[in-house]
């Protein structure tokens, strides 16, 4: 156990020296790797042209943000004991933030604008009309269902549920989420 602590200490010290060499940041000044990455992105000019938001706009966009999920197929409870232990496979994806950022076309630039009625009508027939958007929708129908759906809703207990049963649900989604729901779940929807 003591040797493990020494190895961990040496690994941290090496990481700290590499960070100082790479971008001049001292890891002792940060609480998380995400805060180091944020500072590095700012320092490298990645957010040049990106507007800071707050208030009602930030609150609306925040409703479109969905964190990770942890579920079993069909959200069913499974109890594994001696005989069937080998049937259990636990998968965890790694480096999801950097891999998603790599696939991004960049950050949304400029001041956000409110969609006009014409924008909303046109958006329904062409999701690529804008580089990005955040909208409130009503799901009218779900054409394809999965054992592990990519659709979710917040229930009356304020708990996020991953579900195929989304008909008549009111949801906040961003461009990528809506594209995924249309492509994979074949939803029909109305933009509110």
PDB file of C-alpha atoms in Angstrom:
ATOM      1  CA  UNK A   1       0.000   0.000   0.000  1.00  0.00           C
ATOM      2  CA  UNK A   2       2.885   2.380   0.839  1.00  0.00           C
ATOM      3  CA  UNK A   3       4.558   1.631  -2.507  1.00  0.00           C
ATOM      4  CA  UNK A   4       1.244   2.382  -4.269  1.00  0.00           C
ATOM      5  CA  UNK A   5       1.175   5.790  -2.588  1.00  0.00           C
ATOM      6  CA  UNK A   6       4.743   6.506  -3.710  1.00  0.00           C
ATOM      7  CA  UNK A   7       3.945   5.519  -7.304  1.00  0.00           C
ATOM      8  CA  UNK A   8       0.831   7.722  -7.242  1.00  0.00           C
ATOM      9  CA  UNK A   9       2.889  10.635  -5.847  1.00  0.00           C
ATOM     10  CA  UNK A  10       5.565  10.275  -8.532  1.00  0.00           C
ATOM     11  CA  UNK A  11       2.881  10.036 -11.240  1.00  0.00           C
ATOM     12  CA  UNK A  12       1.219  13.217  -9.990  1.00  0.00           C
ATOM     13  CA  UNK A  13       4.527  15.076  -9.778  1.00  0.00           C
ATOM     14  CA  UNK A  14       5.352  14.060 -13.365  1.00  0.00           C
ATOM     15  CA  UNK A  15       1.892  15.146 -14.559  1.00  0.00           C
ATOM     16  CA  UNK A  16       2.320  18.485 -12.772  1.00  0.00           C
ATOM     17  CA  UNK A  17       5.716  19.123 -14.390  1.00  0.00           C
ATOM     18  CA  UNK A  18       4.400  18.151 -17.848  1.00  0.00           C
ATOM     19  CA  UNK A  19       1.447  20.564 -17.453  1.00  0.00           C
ATOM     20  CA  UNK A  20       3.787  23.391 -16.432  1.00  0.00           C
ATOM     21  CA  UNK A  21       5.956  22.643 -19.469  1.00  0.00           C
ATOM     22  CA  UNK A  22       3.002  22.358 -21.878  1.00  0.00           C
ATOM     23  CA  UNK A  23       0.966  25.416 -20.952  1.00  0.00           C
ATOM     24  CA  UNK A  24       2.459  27.016 -17.835  1.00  0.00           C
ATOM     25  CA  UNK A  25      -0.447  25.906 -15.633  1.00  0.00           C
ATOM     26  CA  UNK A  26       0.228  24.616 -12.138  1.00  0.00           C
ATOM     27  CA  UNK A  27      -2.159  21.797 -11.277  1.00  0.00           C
ATOM     28  CA  UNK A  28      -2.078  22.860  -7.615  1.00  0.00           C
ATOM     29  CA  UNK A  29      -4.244  25.853  -8.601  1.00  0.00           C
ATOM     30  CA  UNK A  30      -7.118  23.698  -9.934  1.00  0.00           C
ATOM     31  CA  UNK A  31      -9.670  21.343  -8.421  1.00  0.00           C
ATOM     32  CA  UNK A  32     -10.370  19.213 -11.488  1.00  0.00           C
ATOM     33  CA  UNK A  33      -8.955  18.219 -14.853  1.00  0.00           C
ATOM     34  CA  UNK A  34     -11.983  19.941 -16.433  1.00  0.00           C
ATOM     35  CA  UNK A  35     -11.012  23.286 -14.867  1.00  0.00           C
ATOM     36  CA  UNK A  36      -7.444  22.854 -16.177  1.00  0.00           C
ATOM     37  CA  UNK A  37      -8.817  22.098 -19.649  1.00  0.00           C
ATOM     38  CA  UNK A  38     -11.117  25.142 -19.488  1.00  0.00           C
ATOM     39  CA  UNK A  39      -8.221  27.434 -18.590  1.00  0.00           C
ATOM     40  CA  UNK A  40      -6.091  25.914 -21.354  1.00  0.00           C
ATOM     41  CA  UNK A  41      -8.853  26.446 -23.946  1.00  0.00           C
ATOM     42  CA  UNK A  42      -9.240  30.092 -22.897  1.00  0.00           C
ATOM     43  CA  UNK A  43      -5.465  30.603 -23.007  1.00  0.00           C
ATOM     44  CA  UNK A  44      -5.242  29.092 -26.509  1.00  0.00           C
ATOM     45  CA  UNK A  45      -7.998  31.377 -27.870  1.00  0.00           C
ATOM     46  CA  UNK A  46     -10.517  28.597 -28.494  1.00  0.00           C
ATOM     47  CA  UNK A  47     -13.340  30.770 -27.130  1.00  0.00           C
ATOM     48  CA  UNK A  48     -12.486  33.876 -29.176  1.00  0.00           C
ATOM     49  CA  UNK A  49     -15.795  35.095 -30.632  1.00  0.00           C
ATOM     50  CA  UNK A  50     -17.887  33.025 -28.210  1.00  0.00           C
ATOM     51  CA  UNK A  51     -20.265  35.155 -26.156  1.00  0.00           C
ATOM     52  CA  UNK A  52     -20.763  34.594 -22.465  1.00  0.00           C
ATOM     53  CA  UNK A  53     -24.399  34.107 -21.458  1.00  0.00           C
ATOM     54  CA  UNK A  54     -26.325  34.364 -18.211  1.00  0.00           C
ATOM     55  CA  UNK A  55     -29.817  34.815 -16.845  1.00  0.00           C
ATOM     56  CA  UNK A  56     -32.856  33.547 -18.726  1.00  0.00           C
ATOM     57  CA  UNK A  57     -30.883  32.547 -21.835  1.00  0.00           C
ATOM     58  CA  UNK A  58     -28.387  30.469 -19.836  1.00  0.00           C
ATOM     59  CA  UNK A  59     -31.207  28.904 -17.830  1.00  0.00           C
ATOM     60  CA  UNK A  60     -33.054  27.883 -21.018  1.00  0.00           C
ATOM     61  CA  UNK A  61     -29.924  26.399 -22.595  1.00  0.00           C
ATOM     62  CA  UNK A  62     -29.040  24.598 -19.351  1.00  0.00           C
ATOM     63  CA  UNK A  63     -32.335  22.691 -19.610  1.00  0.00           C
ATOM     64  CA  UNK A  64     -30.960  21.128 -22.812  1.00  0.00           C
ATOM     65  CA  UNK A  65     -27.860  19.775 -21.049  1.00  0.00           C
ATOM     66  CA  UNK A  66     -28.010  16.086 -20.169  1.00  0.00           C
ATOM     67  CA  UNK A  67     -25.280  14.279 -18.254  1.00  0.00           C
ATOM     68  CA  UNK A  68     -24.240  10.667 -18.529  1.00  0.00           C
ATOM     69  CA  UNK A  69     -26.528   7.744 -18.008  1.00  0.00           C
ATOM     70  CA  UNK A  70     -26.346   4.553 -16.082  1.00  0.00           C
ATOM     71  CA  UNK A  71     -28.957   1.930 -16.894  1.00  0.00           C
ATOM     72  CA  UNK A  72     -29.600  -1.661 -17.817  1.00  0.00           C
ATOM     73  CA  UNK A  73     -31.489  -2.940 -20.823  1.00  0.00           C
ATOM     74  CA  UNK A  74     -35.149  -1.893 -20.576  1.00  0.00           C
ATOM     75  CA  UNK A  75     -34.328  -0.312 -17.176  1.00  0.00           C
ATOM     76  CA  UNK A  76     -34.898  -3.702 -15.565  1.00  0.00           C
ATOM     77  CA  UNK A  77     -33.393  -4.709 -12.252  1.00  0.00           C
ATOM     78  CA  UNK A  78     -31.010  -7.690 -12.517  1.00  0.00           C
ATOM     79  CA  UNK A  79     -29.738  -9.717  -9.582  1.00  0.00           C
ATOM     80  CA  UNK A  80     -26.561 -11.672 -10.263  1.00  0.00           C
ATOM     81  CA  UNK A  81     -25.545 -14.521  -7.987  1.00  0.00           C
ATOM     82  CA  UNK A  82     -23.016 -17.340  -8.104  1.00  0.00           C
ATOM     83  CA  UNK A  83     -24.289 -19.274 -11.150  1.00  0.00           C
ATOM     84  CA  UNK A  84     -24.864 -16.369 -13.534  1.00  0.00           C
ATOM     85  CA  UNK A  85     -22.001 -14.021 -12.520  1.00  0.00           C
ATOM     86  CA  UNK A  86     -20.152 -14.622 -15.782  1.00  0.00           C
ATOM     87  CA  UNK A  87     -23.079 -13.204 -17.800  1.00  0.00           C
ATOM     88  CA  UNK A  88     -22.507  -9.700 -16.443  1.00  0.00           C
ATOM     89  CA  UNK A  89     -20.561  -7.251 -18.623  1.00  0.00           C
ATOM     90  CA  UNK A  90     -19.931  -3.736 -17.349  1.00  0.00           C
ATOM     91  CA  UNK A  91     -18.875  -1.265 -20.033  1.00  0.00           C
ATOM     92  CA  UNK A  92     -17.582   2.224 -19.415  1.00  0.00           C
ATOM     93  CA  UNK A  93     -16.555   4.556 -22.198  1.00  0.00           C
ATOM     94  CA  UNK A  94     -13.436   6.667 -21.726  1.00  0.00           C
ATOM     95  CA  UNK A  95     -12.420  10.142 -22.874  1.00  0.00           C
ATOM     96  CA  UNK A  96     -15.926  11.090 -23.981  1.00  0.00           C
ATOM     97  CA  UNK A  97     -15.396  14.859 -23.621  1.00  0.00           C
ATOM     98  CA  UNK A  98     -12.215  15.036 -25.731  1.00  0.00           C
ATOM     99  CA  UNK A  99     -13.599  12.656 -28.358  1.00  0.00           C
ATOM    100  CA  UNK A 100     -16.826  14.687 -28.616  1.00  0.00           C
ATOM    101  CA  UNK A 101     -14.875  17.930 -28.858  1.00  0.00           C
ATOM    102  CA  UNK A 102     -12.737  16.434 -31.622  1.00  0.00           C
ATOM    103  CA  UNK A 103     -15.883  15.701 -33.662  1.00  0.00           C
ATOM    104  CA  UNK A 104     -17.347  19.181 -33.090  1.00  0.00           C
ATOM    105  CA  UNK A 105     -17.241  21.738 -35.881  1.00  0.00           C
ATOM    106  CA  UNK A 106     -16.181  24.287 -33.266  1.00  0.00           C
ATOM    107  CA  UNK A 107     -17.902  26.372 -30.632  1.00  0.00           C
ATOM    108  CA  UNK A 108     -21.013  28.415 -31.366  1.00  0.00           C
ATOM    109  CA  UNK A 109     -19.912  31.969 -32.082  1.00  0.00           C
ATOM    110  CA  UNK A 110     -21.654  35.291 -31.616  1.00  0.00           C
ATOM    111  CA  UNK A 111     -24.646  36.386 -29.633  1.00  0.00           C
ATOM    112  CA  UNK A 112     -27.539  33.888 -29.389  1.00  0.00           C
ATOM    113  CA  UNK A 113     -30.756  35.020 -31.082  1.00  0.00           C
ATOM    114  CA  UNK A 114     -34.371  34.130 -30.544  1.00  0.00           C
ATOM    115  CA  UNK A 115     -35.839  32.073 -33.381  1.00  0.00           C
ATOM    116  CA  UNK A 116     -38.601  33.759 -35.359  1.00  0.00           C
ATOM    117  CA  UNK A 117     -41.788  31.942 -36.382  1.00  0.00           C
ATOM    118  CA  UNK A 118     -40.362  31.616 -39.917  1.00  0.00           C
ATOM    119  CA  UNK A 119     -37.125  30.145 -38.484  1.00  0.00           C
ATOM    120  CA  UNK A 120     -39.130  27.554 -36.556  1.00  0.00           C
ATOM    121  CA  UNK A 121     -41.180  26.576 -39.623  1.00  0.00           C
ATOM    122  CA  UNK A 122     -38.019  26.257 -41.737  1.00  0.00           C
ATOM    123  CA  UNK A 123     -36.103  24.446 -39.008  1.00  0.00           C
ATOM    124  CA  UNK A 124     -38.634  21.618 -38.929  1.00  0.00           C
ATOM    125  CA  UNK A 125     -37.806  20.754 -42.567  1.00  0.00           C
ATOM    126  CA  UNK A 126     -34.057  21.446 -42.313  1.00  0.00           C
ATOM    127  CA  UNK A 127     -32.229  20.861 -39.019  1.00  0.00           C
ATOM    128  CA  UNK A 128     -29.018  22.129 -40.635  1.00  0.00           C
ATOM    129  CA  UNK A 129     -30.460  25.610 -41.083  1.00  0.00           C
ATOM    130  CA  UNK A 130     -28.399  26.781 -38.078  1.00  0.00           C
ATOM    131  CA  UNK A 131     -24.993  25.756 -36.718  1.00  0.00           C
ATOM    132  CA  UNK A 132     -26.652  25.157 -33.375  1.00  0.00           C
ATOM    133  CA  UNK A 133     -29.926  25.723 -31.573  1.00  0.00           C
ATOM    134  CA  UNK A 134     -31.726  25.016 -28.320  1.00  0.00           C
ATOM    135  CA  UNK A 135     -35.474  24.437 -28.484  1.00  0.00           C
ATOM    136  CA  UNK A 136     -38.439  23.242 -26.461  1.00  0.00           C
ATOM    137  CA  UNK A 137     -40.336  20.486 -28.282  1.00  0.00           C
ATOM    138  CA  UNK A 138     -43.349  18.251 -27.861  1.00  0.00           C
ATOM    139  CA  UNK A 139     -42.756  14.676 -29.017  1.00  0.00           C
ATOM    140  CA  UNK A 140     -45.775  13.636 -31.091  1.00  0.00           C
ATOM    141  CA  UNK A 141     -44.735  10.063 -31.920  1.00  0.00           C
ATOM    142  CA  UNK A 142     -41.825   7.646 -31.602  1.00  0.00           C
ATOM    143  CA  UNK A 143     -41.268   5.481 -34.680  1.00  0.00           C
ATOM    144  CA  UNK A 144     -38.490   3.215 -33.379  1.00  0.00           C
ATOM    145  CA  UNK A 145     -37.860   1.934 -29.877  1.00  0.00           C
ATOM    146  CA  UNK A 146     -34.681   0.551 -28.304  1.00  0.00           C
ATOM    147  CA  UNK A 147     -33.781  -1.512 -25.236  1.00  0.00           C
ATOM    148  CA  UNK A 148     -31.426   1.327 -24.261  1.00  0.00           C
ATOM    149  CA  UNK A 149     -33.024   4.493 -25.693  1.00  0.00           C
ATOM    150  CA  UNK A 150     -31.190   7.761 -26.288  1.00  0.00           C
ATOM    151  CA  UNK A 151     -34.288   9.773 -25.316  1.00  0.00           C
ATOM    152  CA  UNK A 152     -34.886  10.975 -21.779  1.00  0.00           C
ATOM    153  CA  UNK A 153     -37.272  13.052 -19.732  1.00  0.00           C
ATOM    154  CA  UNK A 154     -37.319  14.464 -16.229  1.00  0.00           C
ATOM    155  CA  UNK A 155     -40.155  12.958 -14.194  1.00  0.00           C
ATOM    156  CA  UNK A 156     -42.277  14.666 -11.538  1.00  0.00           C
ATOM    157  CA  UNK A 157     -39.695  13.702  -8.866  1.00  0.00           C
ATOM    158  CA  UNK A 158     -37.041  15.589 -10.870  1.00  0.00           C
ATOM    159  CA  UNK A 159     -35.290  12.340 -11.842  1.00  0.00           C
ATOM    160  CA  UNK A 160     -34.084  11.800 -15.420  1.00  0.00           C
ATOM    161  CA  UNK A 161     -35.592   8.689 -17.013  1.00  0.00           C
ATOM    162  CA  UNK A 162     -34.302   7.138 -20.243  1.00  0.00           C
ATOM    163  CA  UNK A 163     -37.373   5.985 -22.085  1.00  0.00           C
ATOM    164  CA  UNK A 164     -39.016   5.107 -25.395  1.00  0.00           C
ATOM    165  CA  UNK A 165     -42.349   6.295 -23.984  1.00  0.00           C
ATOM    166  CA  UNK A 166     -41.999   9.920 -24.984  1.00  0.00           C
ATOM    167  CA  UNK A 167     -45.262  10.615 -26.812  1.00  0.00           C
ATOM    168  CA  UNK A 168     -46.753  13.929 -25.644  1.00  0.00           C
ATOM    169  CA  UNK A 169     -43.665  14.715 -23.547  1.00  0.00           C
ATOM    170  CA  UNK A 170     -42.353  18.269 -23.459  1.00  0.00           C
ATOM    171  CA  UNK A 171     -38.528  18.307 -23.701  1.00  0.00           C
ATOM    172  CA  UNK A 172     -35.683  20.772 -24.085  1.00  0.00           C
ATOM    173  CA  UNK A 173     -33.142  19.682 -26.700  1.00  0.00           C
ATOM    174  CA  UNK A 174     -30.148  21.029 -28.552  1.00  0.00           C
ATOM    175  CA  UNK A 175     -29.416  20.478 -32.246  1.00  0.00           C
ATOM    176  CA  UNK A 176     -27.401  17.270 -31.763  1.00  0.00           C
ATOM    177  CA  UNK A 177     -29.987  15.714 -29.445  1.00  0.00           C
ATOM    178  CA  UNK A 178     -32.861  16.485 -31.813  1.00  0.00           C
ATOM    179  CA  UNK A 179     -30.891  15.127 -34.786  1.00  0.00           C
ATOM    180  CA  UNK A 180     -30.234  11.888 -32.860  1.00  0.00           C
ATOM    181  CA  UNK A 181     -33.874  11.501 -31.806  1.00  0.00           C
ATOM    182  CA  UNK A 182     -35.041  12.034 -35.395  1.00  0.00           C
ATOM    183  CA  UNK A 183     -32.416   9.715 -36.908  1.00  0.00           C
ATOM    184  CA  UNK A 184     -32.477   6.869 -34.404  1.00  0.00           C
ATOM    185  CA  UNK A 185     -35.955   7.005 -32.850  1.00  0.00           C
ATOM    186  CA  UNK A 186     -37.740   8.374 -35.939  1.00  0.00           C
ATOM    187  CA  UNK A 187     -39.676  10.863 -33.816  1.00  0.00           C
ATOM    188  CA  UNK A 188     -42.233  13.319 -35.074  1.00  0.00           C
ATOM    189  CA  UNK A 189     -42.264  16.500 -33.037  1.00  0.00           C
ATOM    190  CA  UNK A 190     -43.546  20.029 -32.760  1.00  0.00           C
ATOM    191  CA  UNK A 191     -41.272  22.951 -31.859  1.00  0.00           C
ATOM    192  CA  UNK A 192     -42.825  24.971 -29.073  1.00  0.00           C
TER     193      UNK A 192
END
